[in-house]
Amino acid sequence: MIERKNAYDYDELIASGNGKLFGPGFAQLPKPPMLMFDRITRIDDSGGSFGKGQVRAELDLNPDLWFFKCHFNNDPVMPGCLGLDALWQMTGFFLCWSGSPGYGRALGGSIKFKGQITNDIKKVEFGINVKRVLRSRLVLGLTEGFVKADGETIYEASELRVGLFTDLVK
């Protein structure tokens, strides 16, 4: 049985990346530098906009982060795809946290950009609200999400889909 907490610190997220948080057969978060948040500040299965669960996470920014050095020269900005990936990572984490095994894969979604994350931003907040979880041969999570830069919503995502697969070759 998985010990379900309502928040996770950085070391616990790293344990997930090493396959030690939920155990064998469960999806893992990516390891740095692709892990896109420093902590999960809230996770539950009854909150959020739809009353079916939510995850909230944060990333502390500093100008030395790897993506600012290469995207773009003399115009440091976090690639929008990394913010989207953070939302997919959170959706997969929710599916495992709620007890479903398998290896996570992003399966799509839509995103609207209303701003950007530049190297002067101090904190990025990520959030997903669970719309639906299907548990059959494939476990599928359907969420909506947002990204905030220093408190201002800059991305809105809908129809985010993550599947957990048990038949992937390792």
PDB file of C-alpha atoms in Angstrom:
ATOM      1  CA  MET A   1       0.000   0.000   0.000  1.00  0.00           C
ATOM      2  CA  ILE A   2       1.317   3.427  -0.964  1.00  0.00           C
ATOM      3  CA  GLU A   3       1.745   5.960   1.804  1.00  0.00           C
ATOM      4  CA  ARG A   4      -0.158   8.959   0.525  1.00  0.00           C
ATOM      5  CA  LYS A   5       0.947  12.321   1.824  1.00  0.00           C
ATOM      6  CA  ASN A   6      -0.567  15.681   0.960  1.00  0.00           C
ATOM      7  CA  ALA A   7       2.770  17.365   0.161  1.00  0.00           C
ATOM      8  CA  TYR A   8       6.232  16.259  -1.003  1.00  0.00           C
ATOM      9  CA  ASP A   9       9.603  17.954  -0.658  1.00  0.00           C
ATOM     10  CA  TYR A  10      12.487  17.932  -3.133  1.00  0.00           C
ATOM     11  CA  ASP A  11      14.179  14.866  -1.665  1.00  0.00           C
ATOM     12  CA  GLU A  12      10.947  12.883  -1.969  1.00  0.00           C
ATOM     13  CA  LEU A  13      10.561  13.984  -5.604  1.00  0.00           C
ATOM     14  CA  ILE A  14      14.104  12.779  -6.259  1.00  0.00           C
ATOM     15  CA  ALA A  15      13.165   9.468  -4.581  1.00  0.00           C
ATOM     16  CA  SER A  16      10.328   9.229  -7.110  1.00  0.00           C
ATOM     17  CA  GLY A  17      12.816   9.793  -9.938  1.00  0.00           C
ATOM     18  CA  ASN A  18      14.891   6.939  -8.542  1.00  0.00           C
ATOM     19  CA  GLY A  19      11.866   4.614  -8.350  1.00  0.00           C
ATOM     20  CA  LYS A  20      11.853   4.551  -4.552  1.00  0.00           C
ATOM     21  CA  LEU A  21       8.804   6.636  -3.637  1.00  0.00           C
ATOM     22  CA  PHE A  22       5.983   4.433  -4.935  1.00  0.00           C
ATOM     23  CA  GLY A  23       8.005   1.315  -5.677  1.00  0.00           C
ATOM     24  CA  PRO A  24       8.534  -1.061  -8.606  1.00  0.00           C
ATOM     25  CA  GLY A  25       6.042  -0.883 -11.440  1.00  0.00           C
ATOM     26  CA  PHE A  26       4.980   2.687 -10.712  1.00  0.00           C
ATOM     27  CA  ALA A  27       5.790   5.708 -12.852  1.00  0.00           C
ATOM     28  CA  GLN A  28       8.698   7.857 -11.823  1.00  0.00           C
ATOM     29  CA  LEU A  29       9.158  11.590 -12.080  1.00  0.00           C
ATOM     30  CA  PRO A  30      12.045  12.620 -14.309  1.00  0.00           C
ATOM     31  CA  LYS A  31      15.316  13.441 -12.605  1.00  0.00           C
ATOM     32  CA  PRO A  32      16.973  16.864 -12.780  1.00  0.00           C
ATOM     33  CA  PRO A  33      17.298  18.805 -14.918  1.00  0.00           C
ATOM     34  CA  MET A  34      13.987  17.618 -16.413  1.00  0.00           C
ATOM     35  CA  LEU A  35      12.169  17.558 -13.068  1.00  0.00           C
ATOM     36  CA  MET A  36      10.269  20.808 -13.417  1.00  0.00           C
ATOM     37  CA  PHE A  37       9.320  21.627  -9.821  1.00  0.00           C
ATOM     38  CA  ASP A  38      11.020  21.737  -6.437  1.00  0.00           C
ATOM     39  CA  ARG A  39       8.117  20.623  -4.261  1.00  0.00           C
ATOM     40  CA  ILE A  40       4.492  19.558  -4.333  1.00  0.00           C
ATOM     41  CA  THR A  41       2.698  21.840  -1.912  1.00  0.00           C
ATOM     42  CA  ARG A  42      -0.711  20.155  -2.140  1.00  0.00           C
ATOM     43  CA  ILE A  43      -2.106  16.918  -3.527  1.00  0.00           C
ATOM     44  CA  ASP A  44      -5.498  15.415  -2.766  1.00  0.00           C
ATOM     45  CA  ASP A  45      -8.253  13.374  -4.401  1.00  0.00           C
ATOM     46  CA  SER A  46     -11.261  15.542  -3.558  1.00  0.00           C
ATOM     47  CA  GLY A  47     -10.260  19.154  -4.241  1.00  0.00           C
ATOM     48  CA  GLY A  48      -9.753  21.178  -7.372  1.00  0.00           C
ATOM     49  CA  SER A  49     -12.256  22.739  -9.735  1.00  0.00           C
ATOM     50  CA  PHE A  50     -14.039  19.434 -10.379  1.00  0.00           C
ATOM     51  CA  GLY A  51     -13.891  17.947  -6.861  1.00  0.00           C
ATOM     52  CA  LYS A  52     -11.879  14.959  -8.167  1.00  0.00           C
ATOM     53  CA  GLY A  53      -8.385  15.952  -7.121  1.00  0.00           C
ATOM     54  CA  GLN A  54      -5.697  18.545  -7.479  1.00  0.00           C
ATOM     55  CA  VAL A  55      -1.951  18.991  -7.407  1.00  0.00           C
ATOM     56  CA  ARG A  56      -0.068  22.213  -6.705  1.00  0.00           C
ATOM     57  CA  ALA A  57       3.695  22.539  -7.127  1.00  0.00           C
ATOM     58  CA  GLU A  58       6.355  25.236  -7.097  1.00  0.00           C
ATOM     59  CA  LEU A  59       9.692  25.948  -8.752  1.00  0.00           C
ATOM     60  CA  ASP A  60      12.116  28.494  -7.310  1.00  0.00           C
ATOM     61  CA  LEU A  61      13.794  30.290 -10.198  1.00  0.00           C
ATOM     62  CA  ASN A  62      17.257  31.732 -10.447  1.00  0.00           C
ATOM     63  CA  PRO A  63      19.040  33.148 -13.507  1.00  0.00           C
ATOM     64  CA  ASP A  64      21.542  30.258 -13.521  1.00  0.00           C
ATOM     65  CA  LEU A  65      19.017  27.541 -14.433  1.00  0.00           C
ATOM     66  CA  TRP A  66      20.121  25.515 -17.440  1.00  0.00           C
ATOM     67  CA  PHE A  67      17.379  26.583 -19.871  1.00  0.00           C
ATOM     68  CA  PHE A  68      18.092  30.315 -19.446  1.00  0.00           C
ATOM     69  CA  LYS A  69      21.622  29.731 -20.780  1.00  0.00           C
ATOM     70  CA  CYS A  70      20.466  28.272 -24.092  1.00  0.00           C
ATOM     71  CA  HIS A  71      16.946  29.608 -24.776  1.00  0.00           C
ATOM     72  CA  PHE A  72      17.476  32.270 -26.204  1.00  0.00           C
ATOM     73  CA  ASN A  73      20.914  33.906 -26.472  1.00  0.00           C
ATOM     74  CA  ASN A  74      20.680  37.364 -24.867  1.00  0.00           C
ATOM     75  CA  ASP A  75      16.931  36.829 -24.329  1.00  0.00           C
ATOM     76  CA  PRO A  76      16.664  34.288 -21.469  1.00  0.00           C
ATOM     77  CA  VAL A  77      13.224  32.709 -21.294  1.00  0.00           C
ATOM     78  CA  MET A  78      11.996  29.338 -20.040  1.00  0.00           C
ATOM     79  CA  PRO A  79      10.730  27.264 -22.976  1.00  0.00           C
ATOM     80  CA  GLY A  80       6.945  27.005 -22.834  1.00  0.00           C
ATOM     81  CA  CYS A  81       7.151  23.261 -23.418  1.00  0.00           C
ATOM     82  CA  LEU A  82       8.852  22.864 -20.024  1.00  0.00           C
ATOM     83  CA  GLY A  83       5.885  24.442 -18.247  1.00  0.00           C
ATOM     84  CA  LEU A  84       3.567  22.118 -20.131  1.00  0.00           C
ATOM     85  CA  ASP A  85       5.768  19.158 -19.221  1.00  0.00           C
ATOM     86  CA  ALA A  86       5.531  20.120 -15.544  1.00  0.00           C
ATOM     87  CA  LEU A  87       1.731  19.804 -15.787  1.00  0.00           C
ATOM     88  CA  TRP A  88       2.050  16.371 -17.424  1.00  0.00           C
ATOM     89  CA  GLN A  89       4.545  15.313 -14.740  1.00  0.00           C
ATOM     90  CA  MET A  90       2.064  16.348 -12.047  1.00  0.00           C
ATOM     91  CA  THR A  91      -0.774  14.435 -13.728  1.00  0.00           C
ATOM     92  CA  GLY A  92       1.321  11.245 -13.857  1.00  0.00           C
ATOM     93  CA  PHE A  93       2.373  11.739 -10.238  1.00  0.00           C
ATOM     94  CA  PHE A  94      -1.293  12.059  -9.222  1.00  0.00           C
ATOM     95  CA  LEU A  95      -2.175   8.795 -10.987  1.00  0.00           C
ATOM     96  CA  CYS A  96       0.573   6.908  -9.124  1.00  0.00           C
ATOM     97  CA  TRP A  97      -0.183   8.656  -5.833  1.00  0.00           C
ATOM     98  CA  SER A  98      -3.798   7.528  -6.204  1.00  0.00           C
ATOM     99  CA  GLY A  99      -2.636   3.897  -6.513  1.00  0.00           C
ATOM    100  CA  SER A 100      -2.338   3.114 -10.220  1.00  0.00           C
ATOM    101  CA  PRO A 101       0.820   1.353 -11.458  1.00  0.00           C
ATOM    102  CA  GLY A 102       2.380   1.773 -14.863  1.00  0.00           C
ATOM    103  CA  TYR A 103       4.865   3.890 -16.747  1.00  0.00           C
ATOM    104  CA  GLY A 104       3.644   7.405 -17.516  1.00  0.00           C
ATOM    105  CA  ARG A 105       3.408   8.923 -20.955  1.00  0.00           C
ATOM    106  CA  ALA A 106       2.038  12.307 -21.998  1.00  0.00           C
ATOM    107  CA  LEU A 107      -0.761  11.840 -24.518  1.00  0.00           C
ATOM    108  CA  GLY A 108      -1.738  15.378 -25.445  1.00  0.00           C
ATOM    109  CA  GLY A 109      -3.538  18.498 -24.441  1.00  0.00           C
ATOM    110  CA  SER A 110      -4.021  22.136 -25.364  1.00  0.00           C
ATOM    111  CA  ILE A 111      -2.277  25.164 -23.953  1.00  0.00           C
ATOM    112  CA  LYS A 112      -2.713  28.918 -24.233  1.00  0.00           C
ATOM    113  CA  PHE A 113       0.229  31.171 -23.519  1.00  0.00           C
ATOM    114  CA  LYS A 114      -0.518  34.601 -22.061  1.00  0.00           C
ATOM    115  CA  GLY A 115       2.956  35.436 -20.819  1.00  0.00           C
ATOM    116  CA  GLN A 116       6.436  34.092 -20.341  1.00  0.00           C
ATOM    117  CA  ILE A 117       8.888  33.056 -17.649  1.00  0.00           C
ATOM    118  CA  THR A 118      11.982  35.213 -17.818  1.00  0.00           C
ATOM    119  CA  ASN A 119      15.075  35.094 -15.617  1.00  0.00           C
ATOM    120  CA  ASP A 120      13.779  37.884 -13.348  1.00  0.00           C
ATOM    121  CA  ILE A 121      10.844  35.755 -12.110  1.00  0.00           C
ATOM    122  CA  LYS A 122      11.354  34.382  -8.588  1.00  0.00           C
ATOM    123  CA  LYS A 123       8.704  31.647  -8.272  1.00  0.00           C
ATOM    124  CA  VAL A 124       6.675  29.564 -10.706  1.00  0.00           C
ATOM    125  CA  GLU A 125       3.489  27.890  -9.491  1.00  0.00           C
ATOM    126  CA  PHE A 126       1.972  24.940 -11.319  1.00  0.00           C
ATOM    127  CA  GLY A 127      -1.498  23.524 -10.764  1.00  0.00           C
ATOM    128  CA  ILE A 128      -3.671  20.774 -12.155  1.00  0.00           C
ATOM    129  CA  ASN A 129      -7.308  20.001 -11.479  1.00  0.00           C
ATOM    130  CA  VAL A 130      -8.377  16.433 -12.162  1.00  0.00           C
ATOM    131  CA  LYS A 131     -11.389  16.144 -14.446  1.00  0.00           C
ATOM    132  CA  ARG A 132     -11.468  12.382 -14.832  1.00  0.00           C
ATOM    133  CA  VAL A 133      -9.476   9.226 -14.248  1.00  0.00           C
ATOM    134  CA  LEU A 134     -10.244   6.115 -16.274  1.00  0.00           C
ATOM    135  CA  ARG A 135      -8.947   2.861 -14.869  1.00  0.00           C
ATOM    136  CA  SER A 136      -9.169  -0.095 -17.255  1.00  0.00           C
ATOM    137  CA  ARG A 137      -6.451  -1.765 -19.351  1.00  0.00           C
ATOM    138  CA  LEU A 138      -4.986   1.707 -19.636  1.00  0.00           C
ATOM    139  CA  VAL A 139      -5.080   4.188 -16.783  1.00  0.00           C
ATOM    140  CA  LEU A 140      -5.790   7.629 -18.206  1.00  0.00           C
ATOM    141  CA  GLY A 141      -5.793  10.930 -16.354  1.00  0.00           C
ATOM    142  CA  LEU A 142      -7.552  13.964 -17.810  1.00  0.00           C
ATOM    143  CA  THR A 143      -6.718  17.309 -16.211  1.00  0.00           C
ATOM    144  CA  GLU A 144      -6.777  21.049 -16.670  1.00  0.00           C
ATOM    145  CA  GLY A 145      -3.906  23.178 -15.492  1.00  0.00           C
ATOM    146  CA  PHE A 146      -2.263  26.534 -15.082  1.00  0.00           C
ATOM    147  CA  VAL A 147       1.169  28.065 -14.698  1.00  0.00           C
ATOM    148  CA  LYS A 148       1.758  31.254 -12.711  1.00  0.00           C
ATOM    149  CA  ALA A 149       4.875  33.426 -12.730  1.00  0.00           C
ATOM    150  CA  ASP A 150       5.214  35.460  -9.534  1.00  0.00           C
ATOM    151  CA  GLY A 151       1.477  35.053  -8.980  1.00  0.00           C
ATOM    152  CA  GLU A 152       0.293  35.995 -12.488  1.00  0.00           C
ATOM    153  CA  THR A 153      -1.347  33.280 -14.611  1.00  0.00           C
ATOM    154  CA  ILE A 154       0.632  32.991 -17.832  1.00  0.00           C
ATOM    155  CA  TYR A 155      -0.392  29.552 -19.209  1.00  0.00           C
ATOM    156  CA  GLU A 156      -3.752  27.823 -19.186  1.00  0.00           C
ATOM    157  CA  ALA A 157      -3.986  24.188 -20.242  1.00  0.00           C
ATOM    158  CA  SER A 158      -6.975  21.999 -21.029  1.00  0.00           C
ATOM    159  CA  GLU A 159      -7.572  18.370 -21.924  1.00  0.00           C
ATOM    160  CA  LEU A 160      -4.172  17.325 -20.595  1.00  0.00           C
ATOM    161  CA  ARG A 161      -3.898  13.562 -20.925  1.00  0.00           C
ATOM    162  CA  VAL A 162      -1.430  11.194 -19.317  1.00  0.00           C
ATOM    163  CA  GLY A 163      -1.579   7.418 -19.625  1.00  0.00           C
ATOM    164  CA  LEU A 164       0.017   4.762 -17.457  1.00  0.00           C
ATOM    165  CA  PHE A 165       1.200   1.718 -19.373  1.00  0.00           C
ATOM    166  CA  THR A 166       2.048  -1.606 -17.723  1.00  0.00           C
ATOM    167  CA  ASP A 167       3.310  -3.370 -20.856  1.00  0.00           C
ATOM    168  CA  LEU A 168       6.291  -1.146 -21.730  1.00  0.00           C
ATOM    169  CA  VAL A 169       9.601  -2.908 -22.074  1.00  0.00           C
ATOM    170  CA  LYS A 170      12.131  -1.724 -19.498  1.00  0.00           C
TER     171      LYS A 170
END
